[in-house]
mmCIF file of C-alpha atoms in Angstrom:
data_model
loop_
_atom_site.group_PDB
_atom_site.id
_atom_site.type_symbol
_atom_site.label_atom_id
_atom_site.label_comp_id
_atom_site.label_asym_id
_atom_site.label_seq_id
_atom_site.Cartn_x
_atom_site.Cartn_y
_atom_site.Cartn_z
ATOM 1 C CA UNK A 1 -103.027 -44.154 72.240
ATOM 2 C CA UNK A 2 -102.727 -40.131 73.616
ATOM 3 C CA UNK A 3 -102.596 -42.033 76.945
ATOM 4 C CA UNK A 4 -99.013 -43.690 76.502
ATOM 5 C CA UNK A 5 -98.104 -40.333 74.902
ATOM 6 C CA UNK A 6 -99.504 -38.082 78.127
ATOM 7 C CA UNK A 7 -98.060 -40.642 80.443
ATOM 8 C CA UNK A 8 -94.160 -39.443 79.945
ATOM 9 C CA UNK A 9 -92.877 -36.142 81.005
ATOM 10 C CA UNK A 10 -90.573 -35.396 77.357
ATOM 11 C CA UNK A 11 -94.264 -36.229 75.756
ATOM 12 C CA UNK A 12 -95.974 -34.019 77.435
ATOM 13 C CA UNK A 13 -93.700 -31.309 77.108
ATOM 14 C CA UNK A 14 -93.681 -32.401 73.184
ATOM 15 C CA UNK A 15 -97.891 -32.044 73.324
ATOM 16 C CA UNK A 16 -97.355 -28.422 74.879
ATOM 17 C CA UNK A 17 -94.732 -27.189 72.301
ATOM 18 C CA UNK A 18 -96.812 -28.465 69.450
ATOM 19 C CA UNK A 19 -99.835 -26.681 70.912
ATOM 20 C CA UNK A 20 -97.786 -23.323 71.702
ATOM 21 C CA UNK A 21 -96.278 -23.321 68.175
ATOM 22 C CA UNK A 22 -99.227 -23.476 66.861
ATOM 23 C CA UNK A 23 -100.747 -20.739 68.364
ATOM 24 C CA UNK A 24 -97.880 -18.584 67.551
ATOM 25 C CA UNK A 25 -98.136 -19.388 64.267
ATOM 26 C CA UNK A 26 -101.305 -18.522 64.117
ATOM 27 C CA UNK A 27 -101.360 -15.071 65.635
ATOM 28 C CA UNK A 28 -98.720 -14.453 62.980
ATOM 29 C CA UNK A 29 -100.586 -15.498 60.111
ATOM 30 C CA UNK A 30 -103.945 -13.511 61.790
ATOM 31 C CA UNK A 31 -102.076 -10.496 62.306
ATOM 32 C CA UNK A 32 -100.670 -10.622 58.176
ATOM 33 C CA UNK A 33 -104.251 -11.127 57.384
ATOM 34 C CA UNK A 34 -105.497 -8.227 59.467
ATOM 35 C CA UNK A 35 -108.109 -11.005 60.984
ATOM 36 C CA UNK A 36 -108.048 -9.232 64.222
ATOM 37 C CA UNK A 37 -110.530 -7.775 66.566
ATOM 38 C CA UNK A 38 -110.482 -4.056 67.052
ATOM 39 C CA UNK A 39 -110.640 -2.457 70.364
ATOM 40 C CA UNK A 40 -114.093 -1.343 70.815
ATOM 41 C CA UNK A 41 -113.564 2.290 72.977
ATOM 42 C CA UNK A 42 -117.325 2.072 74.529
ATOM 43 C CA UNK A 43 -116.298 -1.755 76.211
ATOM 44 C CA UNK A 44 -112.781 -1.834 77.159
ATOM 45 C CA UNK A 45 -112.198 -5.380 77.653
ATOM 46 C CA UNK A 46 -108.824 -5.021 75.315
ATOM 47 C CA UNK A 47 -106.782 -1.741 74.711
ATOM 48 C CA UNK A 48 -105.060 -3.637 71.454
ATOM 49 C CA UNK A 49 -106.004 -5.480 68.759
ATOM 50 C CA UNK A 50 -106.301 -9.285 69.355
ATOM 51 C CA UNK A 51 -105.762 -11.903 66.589
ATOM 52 C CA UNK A 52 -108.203 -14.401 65.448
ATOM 53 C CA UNK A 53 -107.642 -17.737 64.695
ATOM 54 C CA UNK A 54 -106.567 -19.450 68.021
ATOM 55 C CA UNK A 55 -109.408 -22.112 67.578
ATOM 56 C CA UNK A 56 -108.254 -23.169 63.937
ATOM 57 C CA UNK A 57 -104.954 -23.123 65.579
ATOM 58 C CA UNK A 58 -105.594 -25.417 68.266
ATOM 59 C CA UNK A 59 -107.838 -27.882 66.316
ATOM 60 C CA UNK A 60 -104.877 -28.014 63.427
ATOM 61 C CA UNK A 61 -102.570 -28.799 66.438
ATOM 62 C CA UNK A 62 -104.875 -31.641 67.683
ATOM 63 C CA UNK A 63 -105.522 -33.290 64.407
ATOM 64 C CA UNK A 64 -101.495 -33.043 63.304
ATOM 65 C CA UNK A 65 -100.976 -35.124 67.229
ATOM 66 C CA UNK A 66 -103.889 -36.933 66.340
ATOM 67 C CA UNK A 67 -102.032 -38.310 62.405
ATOM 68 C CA UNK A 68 -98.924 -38.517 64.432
ATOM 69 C CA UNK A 69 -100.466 -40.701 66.581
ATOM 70 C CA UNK A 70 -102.223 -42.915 63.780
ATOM 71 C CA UNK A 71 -98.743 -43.022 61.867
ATOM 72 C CA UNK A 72 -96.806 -44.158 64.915
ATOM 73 C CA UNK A 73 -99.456 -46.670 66.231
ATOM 74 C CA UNK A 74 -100.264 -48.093 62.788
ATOM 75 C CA UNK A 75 -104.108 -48.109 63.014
ATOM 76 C CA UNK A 76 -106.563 -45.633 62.786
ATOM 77 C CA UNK A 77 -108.190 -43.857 66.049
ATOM 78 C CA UNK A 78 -111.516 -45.314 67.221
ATOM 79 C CA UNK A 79 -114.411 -44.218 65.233
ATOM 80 C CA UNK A 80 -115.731 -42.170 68.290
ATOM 81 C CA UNK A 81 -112.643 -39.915 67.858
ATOM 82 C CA UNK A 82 -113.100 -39.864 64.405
ATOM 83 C CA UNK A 83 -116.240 -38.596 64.809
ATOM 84 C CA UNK A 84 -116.009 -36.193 67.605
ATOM 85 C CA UNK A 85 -112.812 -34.849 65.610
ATOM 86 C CA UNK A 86 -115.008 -34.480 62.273
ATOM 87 C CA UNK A 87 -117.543 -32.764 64.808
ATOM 88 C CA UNK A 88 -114.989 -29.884 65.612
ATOM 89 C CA UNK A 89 -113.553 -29.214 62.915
ATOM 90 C CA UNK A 90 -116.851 -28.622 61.354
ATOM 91 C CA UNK A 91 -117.468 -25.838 64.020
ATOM 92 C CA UNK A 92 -113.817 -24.423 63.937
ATOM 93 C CA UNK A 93 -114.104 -24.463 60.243
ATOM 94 C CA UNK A 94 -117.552 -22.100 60.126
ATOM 95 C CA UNK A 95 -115.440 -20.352 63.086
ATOM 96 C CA UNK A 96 -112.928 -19.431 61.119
ATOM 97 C CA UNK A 97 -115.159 -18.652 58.341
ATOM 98 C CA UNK A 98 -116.604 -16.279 60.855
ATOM 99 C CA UNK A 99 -113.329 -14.881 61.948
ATOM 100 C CA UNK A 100 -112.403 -14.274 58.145
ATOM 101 C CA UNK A 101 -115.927 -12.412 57.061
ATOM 102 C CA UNK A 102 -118.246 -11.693 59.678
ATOM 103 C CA UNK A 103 -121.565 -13.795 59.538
ATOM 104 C CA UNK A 104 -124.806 -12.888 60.164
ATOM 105 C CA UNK A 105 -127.373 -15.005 62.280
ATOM 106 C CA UNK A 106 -128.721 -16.520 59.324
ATOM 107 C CA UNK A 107 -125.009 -16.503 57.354
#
């Protein structure tokens, strides 16, 4: 299914926009929510803040490509990518979870 999509140029370019819009929209909804990480003066590995929420941003991007897909083809994905998709969304979910209130170890 991705494969016919992947295999023409204006579809590829149409994967990367949907990806890049995401992200934008992303840092602009982490940087209204103050869900950025501070610049810690002892390690300077960033001099300004950097927004959160790229992961949720990219796995929102995926599974909206991934309905498109399903809509246009008329049957569902394969259970494997059903399953693998479940799989991250799981982990971007307690991600963003993490991103939104700091967790613990143990939560």
């Amino acid at each position: 299914m991705t494969d016919s999509i992947l295999s023409h140029p204006a579809g590829l370019v149409g994967v990367a926009v949907v990806f890049a819009a995401s992200i934008a929209a992303a840092r602009r909804v982490a940087v209204a929510l103050d869900m950025v990480a501070q610049p810690n003066p002892i390690v300077s590995s960033h001099r300004a803040p950097v927004p959160y929420l790229g992961g949720t941003a990219l796995i929102a991007a995926y599974l909206a490509m991934l309905a498109g897909a399903w809509v246009l083809a008329g049957a569902l994905p394969a259970r494997d990518v059903l399953a693998r998709s479940s799989v991250a969304l799981g982990f971007v979910a307690l991600g963003t979870w993490d991103d939104a209130r700091p967790l613990g170890p143990w939560f």
